[in-house]
PDB file of C-alpha atoms in Angstrom:
ATOM      1  CA  MET A   1     108.864 115.001 111.639  1.00 89.00           C
ATOM      2  CA  PHE A   2     106.397 112.468 112.885  1.00 93.00           C
ATOM      3  CA  VAL A   3     104.297 110.659 112.790  1.00 96.00           C
ATOM      4  CA  ARG A   4     100.850 109.712 114.682  1.00 97.00           C
ATOM      5  CA  THR A   5      98.130 107.395 114.143  1.00 96.00           C
ATOM      6  CA  ALA A   6      95.118 108.813 112.040  1.00 97.00           C
ATOM      7  CA  GLU A   7      91.728 109.502 113.478  1.00 95.00           C
ATOM      8  CA  ALA A   8      88.094 109.151 112.126  1.00 95.00           C
ATOM      9  CA  GLU A   9      88.540 113.740 113.277  1.00 96.00           C
ATOM     10  CA  ASP A  10      91.714 113.584 110.448  1.00 96.00           C
ATOM     11  CA  GLU A  11      88.892 112.515 107.634  1.00 93.00           C
ATOM     12  CA  LYS A  12      89.581 116.399 105.861  1.00 93.00           C
ATOM     13  CA  PHE A  13      92.866 115.881 106.103  1.00 94.00           C
ATOM     14  CA  LEU A  14      92.703 112.354 104.471  1.00 95.00           C
ATOM     15  CA  TRP A  15      90.659 113.828 101.418  1.00 89.00           C
ATOM     16  CA  ALA A  16      93.318 116.661 100.652  1.00 90.00           C
ATOM     17  CA  MET A  17      95.530 113.692 100.210  1.00 91.00           C
ATOM     18  CA  LEU A  18      93.501 111.754  98.595  1.00 89.00           C
ATOM     19  CA  PHE A  19      93.270 114.875  95.730  1.00 85.00           C
ATOM     20  CA  GLU A  20      97.379 114.406  95.470  1.00 85.00           C
ATOM     21  CA  ALA A  21      97.613 111.156  94.711  1.00 83.00           C
ATOM     22  CA  SER A  22      94.759 110.452  92.436  1.00 75.00           C
ATOM     23  CA  TYR A  23      96.285 113.339  89.847  1.00 60.00           C
ATOM     24  CA  ALA A  24      93.048 114.786  90.279  1.00 62.00           C
ATOM     25  CA  ARG A  25      94.550 118.671  89.276  1.00 59.00           C
ATOM     26  CA  SER A  26      95.898 116.281  85.771  1.00 60.00           C
ATOM     27  CA  GLN A  27      91.898 115.556  85.237  1.00 62.00           C
ATOM     28  CA  GLY A  28      90.566 119.435  85.986  1.00 61.00           C
ATOM     29  CA  MET A  29      89.919 119.481  89.497  1.00 57.00           C
ATOM     30  CA  VAL A  30      90.970 121.603  91.545  1.00 61.00           C
ATOM     31  CA  SER A  31      89.906 120.701  95.335  1.00 68.00           C
ATOM     32  CA  PRO A  32      89.204 117.587  97.600  1.00 73.00           C
ATOM     33  CA  ASP A  33      85.492 118.079  97.709  1.00 71.00           C
ATOM     34  CA  ASP A  34      86.546 118.160  93.492  1.00 73.00           C
ATOM     35  CA  LEU A  35      86.443 114.593  94.628  1.00 71.00           C
ATOM     36  CA  ARG A  36      82.910 113.607  96.522  1.00 72.00           C
ATOM     37  CA  GLU A  37      82.160 113.305  93.327  1.00 73.00           C
ATOM     38  CA  VAL A  38      83.547 110.527  91.828  1.00 77.00           C
ATOM     39  CA  PRO A  39      82.433 107.223  92.722  1.00 76.00           C
ATOM     40  CA  THR A  40      84.965 104.994  92.163  1.00 78.00           C
ATOM     41  CA  LEU A  41      87.178 107.199  94.943  1.00 82.00           C
ATOM     42  CA  VAL A  42      84.678 108.345  97.937  1.00 82.00           C
ATOM     43  CA  ARG A  43      85.700 104.649  98.745  1.00 84.00           C
ATOM     44  CA  TYR A  44      88.907 105.800 100.366  1.00 86.00           C
ATOM     45  CA  VAL A  45      88.012 108.208 103.062  1.00 87.00           C
ATOM     46  CA  HIS A  46      84.065 108.617 103.358  1.00 91.00           C
ATOM     47  CA  GLY A  47      83.243 107.495 107.031  1.00 92.00           C
ATOM     48  CA  PHE A  48      87.108 106.871 107.364  1.00 94.00           C
ATOM     49  CA  GLY A  49      87.009 105.606 111.362  1.00 94.00           C
ATOM     50  CA  ALA A  50      85.170 102.738 110.267  1.00 93.00           C
ATOM     51  CA  PRO A  51      86.513  98.271 111.659  1.00 93.00           C
ATOM     52  CA  GLY A  52      88.636  97.535 109.827  1.00 91.00           C
ATOM     53  CA  ASP A  53      90.014 100.916 109.596  1.00 95.00           C
ATOM     54  CA  LEU A  54      93.975 101.796 109.830  1.00 97.00           C
ATOM     55  CA  GLY A  55      96.041 105.077 109.043  1.00 98.00           C
ATOM     56  CA  VAL A  56      98.689 107.034 109.971  1.00 98.00           C
ATOM     57  CA  VAL A  57      99.360 110.535 109.665  1.00 98.00           C
ATOM     58  CA  GLY A  58     102.347 112.447 110.118  1.00 96.00           C
ATOM     59  CA  GLY A  59     104.630 116.111 108.015  1.00 95.00           C
ATOM     60  CA  SER A  60     107.266 118.653 110.410  1.00 92.00           C
ATOM     61  CA  ASP A  61     107.285 121.123 112.848  1.00 92.00           C
ATOM     62  CA  GLY A  62     103.103 120.255 113.808  1.00 92.00           C
ATOM     63  CA  VAL A  63     102.033 120.565 110.320  1.00 92.00           C
ATOM     64  CA  LEU A  64     100.212 117.606 108.540  1.00 93.00           C
ATOM     65  CA  LEU A  65     102.514 116.496 105.145  1.00 94.00           C
ATOM     66  CA  GLY A  66     101.318 113.853 104.387  1.00 96.00           C
ATOM     67  CA  ALA A  67      98.534 110.829 105.420  1.00 98.00           C
ATOM     68  CA  ALA A  68      98.507 105.990 105.444  1.00 97.00           C
ATOM     69  CA  TRP A  69      95.965 104.477 104.907  1.00 96.00           C
ATOM     70  CA  LEU A  70      93.860 101.057 105.018  1.00 96.00           C
ATOM     71  CA  ARG A  71      90.048 100.166 104.322  1.00 94.00           C
ATOM     72  CA  LEU A  72      88.640  96.902 103.659  1.00 93.00           C
ATOM     73  CA  HIS A  73      86.645  96.423 100.260  1.00 87.00           C
ATOM     74  CA  ASP A  74      84.616  93.584  99.425  1.00 86.00           C
ATOM     75  CA  ARG A  75      83.892  92.736  96.268  1.00 86.00           C
ATOM     76  CA  ALA A  76      80.998  95.182  95.243  1.00 84.00           C
ATOM     77  CA  ASN A  77      82.682  97.534  96.961  1.00 80.00           C
ATOM     78  CA  ALA A  78      85.718  96.834  95.407  1.00 80.00           C
ATOM     79  CA  GLY A  79      88.635 100.201  94.464  1.00 78.00           C
ATOM     80  CA  TYR A  80      91.578  99.857  91.628  1.00 82.00           C
ATOM     81  CA  GLY A  81      93.444  98.066  94.148  1.00 87.00           C
ATOM     82  CA  PHE A  82      91.542  95.479  95.039  1.00 89.00           C
ATOM     83  CA  VAL A  83      92.444  92.209  96.159  1.00 91.00           C
ATOM     84  CA  ASP A  84      90.254  89.815  98.094  1.00 93.00           C
ATOM     85  CA  ASP A  85      87.664  90.552 100.711  1.00 91.00           C
ATOM     86  CA  ALA A  86      89.996  90.359 103.688  1.00 94.00           C
ATOM     87  CA  THR A  87      92.921  92.377 102.284  1.00 95.00           C
ATOM     88  CA  PRO A  88      92.886  96.049 102.843  1.00 96.00           C
ATOM     89  CA  GLU A  89      94.122  98.362 100.285  1.00 94.00           C
ATOM     90  CA  LEU A  90      96.504 100.908 100.780  1.00 95.00           C
ATOM     91  CA  SER A  91      96.571 104.207 100.448  1.00 95.00           C
ATOM     92  CA  ILE A  92      99.071 106.521 100.259  1.00 94.00           C
ATOM     93  CA  GLY A  93      99.835 111.593  99.335  1.00 93.00           C
ATOM     94  CA  VAL A  94     102.214 113.143 100.508  1.00 91.00           C
ATOM     95  CA  ALA A  95     102.453 116.483 100.154  1.00 89.00           C
ATOM     96  CA  PRO A  96     104.082 117.678  96.735  1.00 85.00           C
ATOM     97  CA  GLU A  97     106.452 119.974  98.426  1.00 87.00           C
ATOM     98  CA  SER A  98     107.466 116.674 101.007  1.00 86.00           C
ATOM     99  CA  ARG A  99     108.393 114.152  98.326  1.00 85.00           C
ATOM    100  CA  GLY A 100     111.404 112.848  98.210  1.00 82.00           C
ATOM    101  CA  THR A 101     112.451 113.794 102.063  1.00 87.00           C
ATOM    102  CA  GLY A 102     111.444 110.472 103.284  1.00 89.00           C
ATOM    103  CA  LEU A 103     108.201 111.247 105.300  1.00 93.00           C
ATOM    104  CA  GLY A 104     106.524 108.818 102.643  1.00 91.00           C
ATOM    105  CA  THR A 105     108.648 106.118 103.707  1.00 93.00           C
ATOM    106  CA  ALA A 106     107.499 107.015 107.210  1.00 95.00           C
ATOM    107  CA  LEU A 107     103.955 106.786 106.824  1.00 97.00           C
ATOM    108  CA  MET A 108     105.009 103.598 105.033  1.00 95.00           C
ATOM    109  CA  SER A 109     106.416 101.951 107.793  1.00 96.00           C
ATOM    110  CA  GLU A 110     104.395 102.342 110.098  1.00 97.00           C
ATOM    111  CA  LEU A 111     101.133 101.730 109.095  1.00 98.00           C
ATOM    112  CA  LEU A 112     102.856  98.565 107.921  1.00 98.00           C
ATOM    113  CA  GLU A 113     103.834  97.553 111.204  1.00 97.00           C
ATOM    114  CA  HIS A 114     100.568  98.107 111.991  1.00 96.00           C
ATOM    115  CA  ALA A 115      98.772  95.840 109.651  1.00 97.00           C
ATOM    116  CA  ARG A 116     100.837  93.153 109.599  1.00 96.00           C
ATOM    117  CA  VAL A 117      99.138  92.241 113.100  1.00 96.00           C
ATOM    118  CA  THR A 118      96.034  92.017 111.869  1.00 94.00           C
ATOM    119  CA  TYR A 119      96.088  91.049 107.913  1.00 96.00           C
ATOM    120  CA  PRO A 120      97.460  88.773 106.480  1.00 96.00           C
ATOM    121  CA  ALA A 121      98.764  90.748 103.328  1.00 98.00           C
ATOM    122  CA  VAL A 122      97.794  94.810 101.691  1.00 97.00           C
ATOM    123  CA  SER A 123      97.162  95.594  98.573  1.00 96.00           C
ATOM    124  CA  LEU A 124      97.595  98.846  96.554  1.00 94.00           C
ATOM    125  CA  SER A 125      97.060 100.321  93.106  1.00 92.00           C
ATOM    126  CA  VAL A 126      99.355 102.922  91.299  1.00 92.00           C
ATOM    127  CA  ARG A 127     100.552 104.050  88.156  1.00 87.00           C
ATOM    128  CA  LEU A 128     103.877 102.478  86.627  1.00 88.00           C
ATOM    129  CA  GLU A 129     105.025 105.475  85.691  1.00 84.00           C
ATOM    130  CA  ASN A 130     104.515 107.329  89.219  1.00 86.00           C
ATOM    131  CA  PRO A 131     108.098 106.786  90.848  1.00 87.00           C
ATOM    132  CA  ALA A 132     106.782 105.684  94.535  1.00 87.00           C
ATOM    133  CA  ARG A 133     106.516 102.531  92.718  1.00 91.00           C
ATOM    134  CA  ARG A 134     109.800 102.021  93.976  1.00 92.00           C
ATOM    135  CA  LEU A 135     109.313 102.444  97.154  1.00 91.00           C
ATOM    136  CA  TYR A 136     106.228 100.336  97.875  1.00 94.00           C
ATOM    137  CA  GLN A 137     109.209  97.442  95.712  1.00 96.00           C
ATOM    138  CA  ARG A 138     111.484  98.071  98.825  1.00 94.00           C
ATOM    139  CA  LEU A 139     109.098  97.997 101.555  1.00 95.00           C
ATOM    140  CA  GLY A 140     108.418  94.129  99.495  1.00 96.00           C
ATOM    141  CA  PHE A 141     105.815  94.650  97.463  1.00 97.00           C
ATOM    142  CA  THR A 142     104.936  93.173  93.885  1.00 96.00           C
ATOM    143  CA  ASP A 143     102.994  92.683  91.385  1.00 94.00           C
ATOM    144  CA  VAL A 144     100.181  91.559  91.018  1.00 94.00           C
ATOM    145  CA  PRO A 145      99.347  89.128  88.162  1.00 89.00           C
ATOM    146  CA  ALA A 146      97.784  90.132  85.257  1.00 84.00           C
ATOM    147  CA  THR A 147      96.307  93.513  86.684  1.00 83.00           C
ATOM    148  CA  GLU A 148      97.295  96.111  84.825  1.00 82.00           C
ATOM    149  CA  HIS A 149      94.483  98.057  83.229  1.00 79.00           C
ATOM    150  CA  ILE A 150      93.983 102.007  82.153  1.00 77.00           C
ATOM    151  CA  ASN A 151      93.194 103.834  84.803  1.00 73.00           C
ATOM    152  CA  ARG A 152      91.386 107.022  85.143  1.00 68.00           C
ATOM    153  CA  GLY A 153      93.459 109.168  83.158  1.00 73.00           C
ATOM    154  CA  GLY A 154      94.401 107.044  80.794  1.00 77.00           C
ATOM    155  CA  THR A 155      98.028 105.513  81.529  1.00 78.00           C
ATOM    156  CA  THR A 156      98.366 102.272  82.941  1.00 85.00           C
ATOM    157  CA  SER A 157      97.955 100.860  86.538  1.00 89.00           C
ATOM    158  CA  VAL A 158      99.110  98.499  88.463  1.00 91.00           C
ATOM    159  CA  THR A 159      98.154  96.430  91.165  1.00 93.00           C
ATOM    160  CA  MET A 160     100.567  95.051  94.081  1.00 96.00           C
ATOM    161  CA  LEU A 161     101.076  93.053  97.119  1.00 97.00           C
ATOM    162  CA  LEU A 162     103.079  92.277 100.350  1.00 98.00           C
ATOM    163  CA  ARG A 163     102.025  89.270 101.728  1.00 97.00           C
ATOM    164  CA  PHE A 164     102.946  89.500 105.446  1.00 95.00           C
ATOM    165  CA  THR A 165     102.453  86.129 105.865  1.00 79.00           C
TER     166      THR A 165
END
Protein backbone atom coordinates (compact mmCIF):
# COMPACT_ATOMS: atom_id res chain seq x y z
CA MET A 1 0.00 0.00 0.00
CA PHE A 2 1.24 3.51 -0.75
CA VAL A 3 0.03 7.04 0.00
CA ARG A 4 1.40 10.19 -1.62
CA THR A 5 0.52 13.86 -1.84
CA ALA A 6 -2.18 14.69 -4.39
CA GLU A 7 -1.18 17.08 -7.16
CA ALA A 8 -3.22 19.19 -9.58
CA GLU A 9 -2.55 16.47 -12.17
CA ASP A 10 -4.60 14.06 -10.01
CA GLU A 11 -7.82 16.02 -10.63
CA LYS A 12 -9.25 13.39 -13.00
CA PHE A 13 -8.71 10.72 -10.35
CA LEU A 14 -10.33 12.95 -7.71
CA TRP A 15 -13.43 13.13 -9.93
CA ALA A 16 -13.46 9.31 -10.02
CA MET A 17 -13.22 9.14 -6.23
CA LEU A 18 -15.93 11.78 -5.79
CA PHE A 19 -18.09 9.58 -8.02
CA GLU A 20 -17.53 6.71 -5.56
CA ALA A 21 -18.10 8.89 -2.49
CA SER A 22 -21.25 10.64 -3.72
CA TYR A 23 -23.46 7.59 -4.31
CA ALA A 24 -23.76 8.81 -7.91
CA ARG A 25 -24.66 5.38 -9.31
CA SER A 26 -27.74 5.22 -7.09
CA GLN A 27 -28.88 8.47 -8.72
CA GLY A 28 -28.55 7.19 -12.28
CA MET A 29 -25.12 8.61 -13.08
CA VAL A 30 -22.84 6.31 -15.03
CA SER A 31 -19.43 8.03 -15.00
CA PRO A 32 -17.42 10.63 -13.09
CA ASP A 33 -18.00 13.01 -15.99
CA ASP A 34 -21.68 13.14 -15.01
CA LEU A 35 -20.68 14.89 -11.77
CA ARG A 36 -19.38 17.88 -13.73
CA GLU A 37 -23.03 18.71 -14.44
CA VAL A 38 -23.99 18.81 -10.75
CA PRO A 39 -23.27 22.35 -9.48
CA THR A 40 -23.29 21.31 -5.82
CA LEU A 41 -20.53 18.75 -6.48
CA VAL A 42 -18.27 20.68 -8.87
CA ARG A 43 -16.87 22.75 -5.98
CA TYR A 44 -15.26 19.65 -4.49
CA VAL A 45 -12.87 18.91 -7.35
CA HIS A 46 -12.83 21.49 -10.16
CA GLY A 47 -9.49 23.30 -10.21
CA PHE A 48 -7.92 21.18 -7.47
CA GLY A 49 -4.50 22.52 -6.55
CA ALA A 50 -5.71 26.02 -5.69
CA PRO A 51 -4.27 27.75 -2.62
CA GLY A 52 -5.52 26.00 0.53
CA ASP A 53 -6.17 22.67 -1.20
CA LEU A 54 -4.56 19.67 0.42
CA GLY A 55 -4.88 16.03 -0.53
CA VAL A 56 -3.44 12.54 -0.68
CA VAL A 57 -3.95 9.63 -3.05
CA GLY A 58 -3.07 6.02 -2.47
CA GLY A 59 -3.32 2.51 -3.67
CA SER A 60 -1.45 -0.71 -4.19
CA ASP A 61 1.09 -2.00 -6.71
CA GLY A 62 1.27 1.41 -8.39
CA VAL A 63 -2.51 1.59 -8.99
CA LEU A 64 -4.46 4.49 -7.46
CA LEU A 65 -7.45 3.19 -5.49
CA GLY A 66 -8.41 6.04 -3.15
CA ALA A 67 -8.07 9.71 -2.35
CA ALA A 68 -8.79 12.10 0.49
CA TRP A 69 -8.64 15.84 0.07
CA LEU A 70 -9.53 19.16 1.70
CA ARG A 71 -10.87 22.34 0.17
CA LEU A 72 -11.84 25.64 1.72
CA HIS A 73 -15.26 27.01 0.80
CA ASP A 74 -16.72 30.36 1.73
CA ARG A 75 -20.31 30.79 2.85
CA ALA A 76 -21.40 31.82 -0.67
CA ASN A 77 -19.98 28.55 -2.07
CA ALA A 78 -20.66 26.37 0.97
CA GLY A 79 -20.40 22.61 0.62
CA TYR A 80 -22.56 20.03 2.36
CA GLY A 81 -20.24 19.92 5.39
CA PHE A 82 -19.56 23.66 5.60
CA VAL A 83 -18.80 24.95 9.09
CA ASP A 84 -17.02 28.27 8.52
CA ASP A 85 -14.63 30.03 6.13
CA ALA A 86 -11.53 28.84 8.03
CA THR A 87 -12.43 25.14 8.17
CA PRO A 88 -11.78 23.05 5.07
CA GLU A 89 -14.22 20.34 4.09
CA LEU A 90 -12.88 16.83 3.66
CA SER A 91 -13.82 14.51 0.81
CA ILE A 92 -12.75 10.89 0.61
CA GLY A 93 -13.39 8.16 -1.90
CA VAL A 94 -12.09 4.60 -2.09
CA ALA A 95 -12.66 2.17 -4.96
CA PRO A 96 -15.24 -0.46 -3.96
CA GLU A 97 -12.73 -3.31 -4.21
CA SER A 98 -10.42 -1.56 -1.73
CA ARG A 99 -12.94 -0.76 0.99
CA GLY A 100 -12.20 -2.48 4.27
CA THR A 101 -8.50 -2.92 3.45
CA GLY A 102 -7.18 -0.06 5.61
CA LEU A 103 -6.61 2.26 2.66
CA GLY A 104 -9.25 4.74 3.83
CA THR A 105 -7.70 4.86 7.30
CA ALA A 106 -4.22 5.37 5.82
CA LEU A 107 -5.46 8.19 3.57
CA MET A 108 -7.30 9.91 6.41
CA SER A 109 -4.41 9.58 8.85
CA GLU A 110 -1.90 11.04 6.40
CA LEU A 111 -4.19 13.88 5.33
CA LEU A 112 -5.09 14.83 8.90
CA GLU A 113 -1.41 14.91 9.91
CA HIS A 114 -0.80 17.53 7.22
CA ALA A 115 -4.04 19.39 7.95
CA ARG A 116 -3.31 19.91 11.64
CA VAL A 117 -0.27 22.02 10.70
CA THR A 118 -2.38 24.47 8.68
CA TYR A 119 -5.97 24.39 9.90
CA PRO A 120 -7.71 24.59 13.29
CA ALA A 121 -10.26 21.96 12.28
CA VAL A 122 -11.62 19.84 9.42
CA SER A 123 -15.27 19.13 8.60
CA LEU A 124 -17.10 16.60 6.46
CA SER A 125 -20.61 15.54 5.57
CA VAL A 126 -21.57 11.88 5.83
CA ARG A 127 -24.72 9.84 5.41
CA LEU A 128 -25.86 8.40 8.71
CA GLU A 129 -25.90 4.87 7.27
CA ASN A 130 -22.39 5.12 5.75
CA PRO A 131 -20.05 2.58 7.41
CA ALA A 132 -17.19 5.11 7.08
CA ARG A 133 -18.90 7.14 9.80
CA ARG A 134 -17.35 4.76 12.35
CA LEU A 135 -13.89 5.51 10.94
CA TYR A 136 -14.50 9.23 11.28
CA GLN A 137 -15.59 8.77 14.89
CA ARG A 138 -12.48 6.68 15.67
CA LEU A 139 -10.35 9.50 14.25
CA GLY A 140 -12.01 11.99 16.60
CA PHE A 141 -14.73 13.55 14.45
CA THR A 142 -17.93 14.45 16.29
CA ASP A 143 -21.37 15.43 15.02
CA VAL A 144 -22.04 19.14 14.69
CA PRO A 145 -25.36 19.76 16.48
CA ALA A 146 -28.41 20.58 14.36
CA THR A 147 -26.76 19.72 11.02
CA GLU A 148 -28.82 16.69 10.01
CA HIS A 149 -30.26 17.26 6.55
CA ILE A 150 -31.80 15.33 3.70
CA ASN A 151 -29.13 14.75 1.06
CA ARG A 152 -29.37 14.43 -2.74
CA GLY A 153 -30.20 10.73 -2.40
CA GLY A 154 -33.13 11.34 -0.06
CA THR A 155 -31.46 9.92 3.06
CA THR A 156 -30.09 11.79 6.07
CA SER A 157 -26.58 13.22 6.32
CA VAL A 158 -24.84 15.01 9.16
CA THR A 159 -21.84 17.33 9.38
CA MET A 160 -18.93 16.09 11.48
CA LEU A 161 -16.01 18.13 12.81
CA LEU A 162 -12.51 17.32 14.01
CA ARG A 163 -10.87 20.12 16.02
CA PHE A 164 -7.08 20.17 16.26
CA THR A 165 -6.85 22.87 18.92
